[in-house]
Coordinates of C-alpha atoms in Angstrom, one line a residue:
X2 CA -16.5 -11.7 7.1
X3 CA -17.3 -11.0 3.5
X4 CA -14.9 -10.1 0.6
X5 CA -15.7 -6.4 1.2
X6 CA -16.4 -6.2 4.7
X7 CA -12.3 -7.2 4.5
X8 CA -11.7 -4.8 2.1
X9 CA -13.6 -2.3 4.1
X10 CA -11.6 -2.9 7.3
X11 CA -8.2 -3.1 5.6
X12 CA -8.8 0.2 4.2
X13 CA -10.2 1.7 7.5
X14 CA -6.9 0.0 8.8
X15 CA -4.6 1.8 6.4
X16 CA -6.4 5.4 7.1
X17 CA -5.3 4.8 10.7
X18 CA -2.3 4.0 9.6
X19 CA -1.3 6.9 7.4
X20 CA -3.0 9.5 10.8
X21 CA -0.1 7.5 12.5
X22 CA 2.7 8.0 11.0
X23 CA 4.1 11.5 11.5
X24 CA 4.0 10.3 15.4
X25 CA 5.5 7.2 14.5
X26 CA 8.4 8.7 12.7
X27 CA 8.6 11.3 15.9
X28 CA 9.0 8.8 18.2
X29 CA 11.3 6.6 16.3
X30 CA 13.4 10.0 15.5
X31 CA 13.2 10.4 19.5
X32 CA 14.6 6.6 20.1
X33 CA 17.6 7.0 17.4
X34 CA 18.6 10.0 19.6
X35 CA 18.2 8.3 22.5
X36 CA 20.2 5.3 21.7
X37 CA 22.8 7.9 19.9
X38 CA 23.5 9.0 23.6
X39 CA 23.7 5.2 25.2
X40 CA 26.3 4.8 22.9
X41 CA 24.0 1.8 21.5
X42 CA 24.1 3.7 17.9
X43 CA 27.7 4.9 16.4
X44 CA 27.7 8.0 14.7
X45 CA 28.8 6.4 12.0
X46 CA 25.7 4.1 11.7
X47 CA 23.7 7.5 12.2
X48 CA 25.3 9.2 9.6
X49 CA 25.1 6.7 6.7
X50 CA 21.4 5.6 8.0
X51 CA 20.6 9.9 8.0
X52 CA 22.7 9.9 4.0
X53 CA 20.3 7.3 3.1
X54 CA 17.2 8.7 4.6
X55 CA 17.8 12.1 2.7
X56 CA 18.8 10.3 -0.5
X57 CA 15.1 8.6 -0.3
X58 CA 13.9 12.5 0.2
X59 CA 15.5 13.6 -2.9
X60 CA 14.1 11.0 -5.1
X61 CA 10.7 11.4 -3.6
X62 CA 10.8 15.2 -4.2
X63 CA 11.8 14.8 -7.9
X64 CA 8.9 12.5 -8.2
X65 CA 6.1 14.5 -7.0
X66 CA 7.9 17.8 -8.8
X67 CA 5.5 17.4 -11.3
X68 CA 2.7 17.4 -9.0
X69 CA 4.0 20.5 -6.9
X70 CA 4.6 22.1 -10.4
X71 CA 1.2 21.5 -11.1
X72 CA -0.7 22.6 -7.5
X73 CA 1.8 25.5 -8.2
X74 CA -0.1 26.6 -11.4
X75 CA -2.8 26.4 -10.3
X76 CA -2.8 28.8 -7.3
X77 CA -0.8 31.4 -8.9
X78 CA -3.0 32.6 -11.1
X79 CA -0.3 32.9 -14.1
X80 CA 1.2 29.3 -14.3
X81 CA 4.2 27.4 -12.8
X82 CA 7.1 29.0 -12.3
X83 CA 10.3 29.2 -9.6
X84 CA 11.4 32.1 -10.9
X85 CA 9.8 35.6 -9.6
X86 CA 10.9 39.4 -9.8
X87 CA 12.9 39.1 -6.4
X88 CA 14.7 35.8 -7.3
X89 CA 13.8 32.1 -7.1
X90 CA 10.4 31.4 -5.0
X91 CA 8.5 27.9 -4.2
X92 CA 5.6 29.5 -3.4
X93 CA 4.1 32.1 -5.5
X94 CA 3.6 35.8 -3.8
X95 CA -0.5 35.8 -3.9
X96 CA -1.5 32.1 -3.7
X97 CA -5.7 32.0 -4.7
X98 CA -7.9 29.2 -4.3
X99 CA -10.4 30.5 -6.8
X100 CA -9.7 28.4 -9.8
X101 CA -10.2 25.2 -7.9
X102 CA -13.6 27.2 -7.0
X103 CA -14.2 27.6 -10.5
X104 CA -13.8 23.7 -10.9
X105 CA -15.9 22.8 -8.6
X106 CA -18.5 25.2 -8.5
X107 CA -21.6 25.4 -5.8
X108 CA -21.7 22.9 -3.1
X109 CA -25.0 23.3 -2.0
X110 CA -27.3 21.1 -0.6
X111 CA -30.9 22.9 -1.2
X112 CA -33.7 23.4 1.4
X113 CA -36.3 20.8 1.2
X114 CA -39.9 20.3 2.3
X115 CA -40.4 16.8 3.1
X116 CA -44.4 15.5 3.8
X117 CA -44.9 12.4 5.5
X118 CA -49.2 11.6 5.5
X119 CA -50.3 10.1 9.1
X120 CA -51.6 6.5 8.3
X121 CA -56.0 6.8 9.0
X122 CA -56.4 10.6 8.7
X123 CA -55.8 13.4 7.1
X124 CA -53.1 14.7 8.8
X125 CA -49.8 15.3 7.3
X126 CA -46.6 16.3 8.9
X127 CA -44.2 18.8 7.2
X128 CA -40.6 18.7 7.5
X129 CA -38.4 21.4 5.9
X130 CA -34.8 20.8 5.7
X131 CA -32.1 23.5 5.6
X132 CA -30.0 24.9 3.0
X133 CA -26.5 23.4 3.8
X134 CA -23.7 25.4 1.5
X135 CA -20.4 23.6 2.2
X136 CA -19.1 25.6 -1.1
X137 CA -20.5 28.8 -2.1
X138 CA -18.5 30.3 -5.3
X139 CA -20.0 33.4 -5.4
X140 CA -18.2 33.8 -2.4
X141 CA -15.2 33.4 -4.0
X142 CA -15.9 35.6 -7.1
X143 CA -17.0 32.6 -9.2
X144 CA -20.0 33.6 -11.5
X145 CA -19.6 30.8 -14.0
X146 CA -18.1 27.6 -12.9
X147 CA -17.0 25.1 -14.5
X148 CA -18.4 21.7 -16.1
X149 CA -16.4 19.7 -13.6
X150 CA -19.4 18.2 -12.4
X151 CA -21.4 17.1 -15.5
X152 CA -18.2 15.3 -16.6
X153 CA -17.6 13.8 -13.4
X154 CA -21.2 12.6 -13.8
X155 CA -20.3 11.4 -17.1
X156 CA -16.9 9.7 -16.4
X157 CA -18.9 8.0 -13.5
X158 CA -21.7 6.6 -16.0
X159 CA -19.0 5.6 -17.9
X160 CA -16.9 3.6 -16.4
X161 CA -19.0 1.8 -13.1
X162 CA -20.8 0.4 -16.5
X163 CA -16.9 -0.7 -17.9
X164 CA -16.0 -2.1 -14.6
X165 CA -19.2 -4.3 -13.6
X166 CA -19.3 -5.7 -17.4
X167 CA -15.5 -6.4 -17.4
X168 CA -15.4 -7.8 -14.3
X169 CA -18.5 -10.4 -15.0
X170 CA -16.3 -11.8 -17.6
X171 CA -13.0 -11.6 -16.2
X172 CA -13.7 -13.1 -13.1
X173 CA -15.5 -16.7 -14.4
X174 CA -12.5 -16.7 -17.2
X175 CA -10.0 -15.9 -15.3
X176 CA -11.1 -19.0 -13.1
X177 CA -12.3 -21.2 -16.2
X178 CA -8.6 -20.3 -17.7
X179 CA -6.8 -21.3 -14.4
X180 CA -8.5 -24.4 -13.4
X181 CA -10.2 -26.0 -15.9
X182 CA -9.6 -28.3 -19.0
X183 CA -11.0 -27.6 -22.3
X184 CA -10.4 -27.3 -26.2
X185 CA -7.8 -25.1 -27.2
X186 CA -7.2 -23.9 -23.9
X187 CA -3.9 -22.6 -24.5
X188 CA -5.2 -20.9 -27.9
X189 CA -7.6 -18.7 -25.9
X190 CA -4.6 -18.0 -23.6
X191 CA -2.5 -16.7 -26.7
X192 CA -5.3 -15.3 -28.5
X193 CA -6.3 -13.1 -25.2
X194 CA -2.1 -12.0 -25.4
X195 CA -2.5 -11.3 -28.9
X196 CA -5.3 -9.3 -29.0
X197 CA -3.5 -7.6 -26.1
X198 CA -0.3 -6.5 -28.0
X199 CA -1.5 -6.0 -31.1
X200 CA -4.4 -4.1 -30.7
X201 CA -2.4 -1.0 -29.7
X202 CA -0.8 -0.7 -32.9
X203 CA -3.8 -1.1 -34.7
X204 CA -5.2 1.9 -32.9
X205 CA -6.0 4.1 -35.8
X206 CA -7.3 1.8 -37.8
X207 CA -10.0 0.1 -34.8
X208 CA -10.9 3.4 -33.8
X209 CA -12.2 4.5 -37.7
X210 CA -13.9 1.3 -38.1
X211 CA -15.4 1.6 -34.3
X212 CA -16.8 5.7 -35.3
X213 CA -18.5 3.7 -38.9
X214 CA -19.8 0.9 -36.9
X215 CA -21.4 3.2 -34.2
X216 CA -22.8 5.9 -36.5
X217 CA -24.3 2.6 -38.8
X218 CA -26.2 1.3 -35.3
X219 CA -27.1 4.9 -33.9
X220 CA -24.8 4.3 -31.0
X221 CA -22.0 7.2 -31.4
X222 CA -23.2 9.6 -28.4
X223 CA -24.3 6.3 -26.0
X224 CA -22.0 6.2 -23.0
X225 CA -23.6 2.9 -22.1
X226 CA -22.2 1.9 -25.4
X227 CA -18.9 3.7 -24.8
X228 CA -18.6 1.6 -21.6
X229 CA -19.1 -1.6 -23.3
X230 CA -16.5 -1.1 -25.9
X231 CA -14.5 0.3 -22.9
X232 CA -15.2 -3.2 -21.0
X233 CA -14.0 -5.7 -24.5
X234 CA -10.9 -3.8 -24.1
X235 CA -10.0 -4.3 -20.8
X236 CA -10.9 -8.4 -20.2
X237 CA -8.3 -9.9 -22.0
X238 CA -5.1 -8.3 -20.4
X239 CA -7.0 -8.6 -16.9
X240 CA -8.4 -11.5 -17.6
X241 CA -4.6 -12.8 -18.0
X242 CA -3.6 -11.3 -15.2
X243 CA -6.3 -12.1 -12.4
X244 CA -6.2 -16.3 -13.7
X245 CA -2.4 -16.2 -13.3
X246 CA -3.1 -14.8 -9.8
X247 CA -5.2 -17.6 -9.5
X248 CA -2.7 -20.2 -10.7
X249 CA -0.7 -19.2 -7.1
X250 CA -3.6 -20.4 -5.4
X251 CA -2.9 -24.3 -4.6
X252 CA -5.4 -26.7 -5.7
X253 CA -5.5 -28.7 -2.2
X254 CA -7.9 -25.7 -0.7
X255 CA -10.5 -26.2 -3.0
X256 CA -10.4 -30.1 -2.7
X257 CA -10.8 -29.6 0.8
X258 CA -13.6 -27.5 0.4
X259 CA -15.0 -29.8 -2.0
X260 CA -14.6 -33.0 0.8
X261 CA -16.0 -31.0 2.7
X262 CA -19.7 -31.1 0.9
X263 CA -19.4 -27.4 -0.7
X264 CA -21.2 -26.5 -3.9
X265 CA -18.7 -25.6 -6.8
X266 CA -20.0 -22.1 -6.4
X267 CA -19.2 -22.0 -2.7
X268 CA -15.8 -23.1 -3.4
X269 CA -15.5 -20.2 -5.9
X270 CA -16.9 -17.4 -3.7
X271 CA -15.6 -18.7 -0.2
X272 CA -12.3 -20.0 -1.0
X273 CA -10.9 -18.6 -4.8
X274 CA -12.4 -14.7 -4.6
X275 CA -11.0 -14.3 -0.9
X276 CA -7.6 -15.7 -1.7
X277 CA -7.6 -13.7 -4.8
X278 CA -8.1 -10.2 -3.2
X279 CA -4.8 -8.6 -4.0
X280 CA -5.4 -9.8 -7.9
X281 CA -9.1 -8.5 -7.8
X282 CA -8.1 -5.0 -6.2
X283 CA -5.4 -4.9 -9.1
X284 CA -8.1 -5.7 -11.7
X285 CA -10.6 -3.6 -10.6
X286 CA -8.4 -0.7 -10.4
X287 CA -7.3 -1.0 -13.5
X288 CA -10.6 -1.7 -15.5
X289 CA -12.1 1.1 -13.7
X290 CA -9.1 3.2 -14.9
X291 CA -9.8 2.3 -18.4
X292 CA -13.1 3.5 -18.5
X293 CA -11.9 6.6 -16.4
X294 CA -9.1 7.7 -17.9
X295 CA -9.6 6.9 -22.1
X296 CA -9.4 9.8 -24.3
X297 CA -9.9 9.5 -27.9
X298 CA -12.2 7.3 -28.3
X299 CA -14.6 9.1 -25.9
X300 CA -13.9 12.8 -27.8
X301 CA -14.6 10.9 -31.2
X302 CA -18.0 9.5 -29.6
X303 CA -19.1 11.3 -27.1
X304 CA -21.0 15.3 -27.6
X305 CA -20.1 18.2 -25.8
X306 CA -23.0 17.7 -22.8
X307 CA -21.6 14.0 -22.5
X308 CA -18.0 14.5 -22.2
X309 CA -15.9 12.3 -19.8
X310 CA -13.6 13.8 -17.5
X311 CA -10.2 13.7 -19.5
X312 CA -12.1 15.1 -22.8
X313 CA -13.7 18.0 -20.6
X314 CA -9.8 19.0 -19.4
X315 CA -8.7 18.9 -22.8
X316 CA -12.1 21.2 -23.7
X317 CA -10.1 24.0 -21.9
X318 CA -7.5 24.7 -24.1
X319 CA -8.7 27.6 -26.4
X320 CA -7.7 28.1 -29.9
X321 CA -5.2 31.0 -28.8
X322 CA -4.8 30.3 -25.0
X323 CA -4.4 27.9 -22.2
X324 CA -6.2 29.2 -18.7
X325 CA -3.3 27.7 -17.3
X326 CA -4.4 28.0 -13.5
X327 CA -7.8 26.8 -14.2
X328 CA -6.3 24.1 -16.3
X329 CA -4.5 22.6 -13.7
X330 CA -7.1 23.3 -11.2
X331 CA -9.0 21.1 -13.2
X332 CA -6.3 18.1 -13.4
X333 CA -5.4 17.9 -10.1
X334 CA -8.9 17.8 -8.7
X335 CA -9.4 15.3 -11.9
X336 CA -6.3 13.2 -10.7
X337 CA -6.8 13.6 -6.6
X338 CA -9.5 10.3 -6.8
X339 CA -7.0 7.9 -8.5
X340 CA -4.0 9.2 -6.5
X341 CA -6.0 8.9 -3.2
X342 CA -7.0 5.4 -4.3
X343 CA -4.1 4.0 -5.5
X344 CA -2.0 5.5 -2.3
X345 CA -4.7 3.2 -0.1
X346 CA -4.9 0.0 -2.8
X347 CA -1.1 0.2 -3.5
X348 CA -0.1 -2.8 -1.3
X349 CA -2.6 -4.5 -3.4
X350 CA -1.9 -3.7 -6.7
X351 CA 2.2 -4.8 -5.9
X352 CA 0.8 -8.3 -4.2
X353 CA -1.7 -8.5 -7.2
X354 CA 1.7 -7.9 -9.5
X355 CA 4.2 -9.5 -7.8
X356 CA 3.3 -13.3 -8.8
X357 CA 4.3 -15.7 -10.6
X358 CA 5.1 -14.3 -14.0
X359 CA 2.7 -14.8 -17.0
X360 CA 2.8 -18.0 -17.4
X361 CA 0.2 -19.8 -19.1

């Protein structure tokens, strides 16, 4: 089974298991009562074990109040608030659903005439598709949507370029770094931290001298170029962290491999990449993040008609108003791809994190 045929399953795995949980937690609710009445389960045990239960409620709801305040906003039309005429209220009075219409506009797939020629004649057969609307937003009193998807277009030119550059450096590095012997090995390794740690603080500075170097190549409005610079920035601190991944891979499976009559590269793509999928989720989530989630540089580079997601939100604040509902319509559609795939990759990303240290 290939790398992503495992990837594939594990996910299809984890979907099943998130369907299954509110029945899960039903029946093991169901059990605890049970055992309650056999006497196997004091009430003391039941009480501290329920005190616990709705501490770990608590802290969950003040972590996702932000999120609720947000989803809040954006269906009541005026902005988040818990406060209405007749006292405190969760929900708001007249929840709408048009400003995430507004964000995402039509969702229509238009009627199409296909023509497929018979082979030796002159015949030609016709096929005309229907009009399939799974979103109408006139519907919905939506005249002029959003941009939403032009910059989701954009963000996704952006940063599948950022990811497959990165990751064809990272990955041979990361393996060069970890297994092999060379010149001023260990400088690399602290040159890749510095670059890492320093850069930030010379944010200012890198990104004037990144605008004059652009505009002096004709490459300030290229999102391929974008993505590159995008990509630079994201190999060294994932470079690091995939090749001490690596280093937790002991060096008796490759030998075996190797006794066994496999080519270097087989050793690299049947043995390392497959024990090094937790590392390689973590990486690739967060190099596609980079490219995904970046800012300033991409307003300094980028026009209006090739704005990235993030610079597109930040396009909606006018000069004497925030459209707060639409605003955060916008966000939490912008956010619900990363949060949906870091709740399925998150067992990853802690296995990818949880290693070793950063040791060189």
């Amino acid at each position: 089974m290939s790398l992503l045929s495992r990837v594939a399953s594990k996910i299809a795995d984890d979907a099943r298991n998130v369907l299954n949980t509110p029945r899960e937690l039903a029946l093991e609710a169901r059990y605890t009562v049970q055992a309650y009445r056999r006497g196997d389960v004091s009430a003391t045990q039941l009480g501290r074990t329920a005190a616990v239960t709705g501490f770990a409620i608590l802290v969950v709801a003040v972590l996702l109040f932000p999120i609720y305040w947000i989803a809040m906003s954006a269906i009541s039309g005026s902005g988040g608030t818990v406060y209405a005429a007749g006292g405190f209220s969760f929900f708001p009075d007249n929840p709408s659903i048009q400003p995430f219409v507004w964000v995402l506009g039509d969702l229509i797939v238009p009627a199409l005439a296909v023509t497929v020629n018979v082979p030796f004649t002159d015949l030609a057969l016709v096929f005309n598709t229907p009009e399939i609307a799974f979103l109408d937003a006139s519907d919905h009193g939506v005249d002029n949507p959003s941009n939403f998807k032009q910059y989701f277009v954009n963000s996704v030119i952006v940063s599948v370029p950022t990811l497959i550059l990165a990751m064809c450096v990272i990955v041979p590095a990361a393996y060069a770094l970890s297994r092999r012997e060379f010149i001023m090995r260990r400088k690399v390794l602290f040159g890749y931290v510095l670059f890492t740690q320093v850069g930030g603080g010379l944010g200012i500075a890198a990104l004037i001298a990144l605008y004059a170097m652009f505009v002096q190549v004709g490459l300030n409005n290229n999102r391929l170029a974008l993505a590159a610079y995008y990509a630079a920035t994201a190999v060294p601190f994932n470079t690091w962290l995939l090749k001490t991944y690596m280093d937790g891979i002991p060096v008796s499976y490759e030998e075996a491999a190797l006794v066994d009559g496999a080519p270097p590269w087989r050793v690299v793509v049947e043995v390392i990449l497959p024990l090094s999928a937790a590392g390689l989720a973590t990486v690739t989530i967060f190099t596609f993040l980079t490219g995904w989630m970046e800012f300033v540089v991409a307003q300094t580079m980028l026009s209006a008609d090739k704005f990235t997601l993030p610079v597109g939100l930040f396009a909606l604040v006018d000069e004497y108003s925030i459209p707060w509902a639409r605003f955060s319509a916008f966000a939490l559609t912008f956010a619900s791809p990363v949060m949906l795939v870091y709740l399925f990759a998150q067992r990853y990303i802690e296995g990818g994190l949880s290693f070793s240290g950063m040791e060189g």
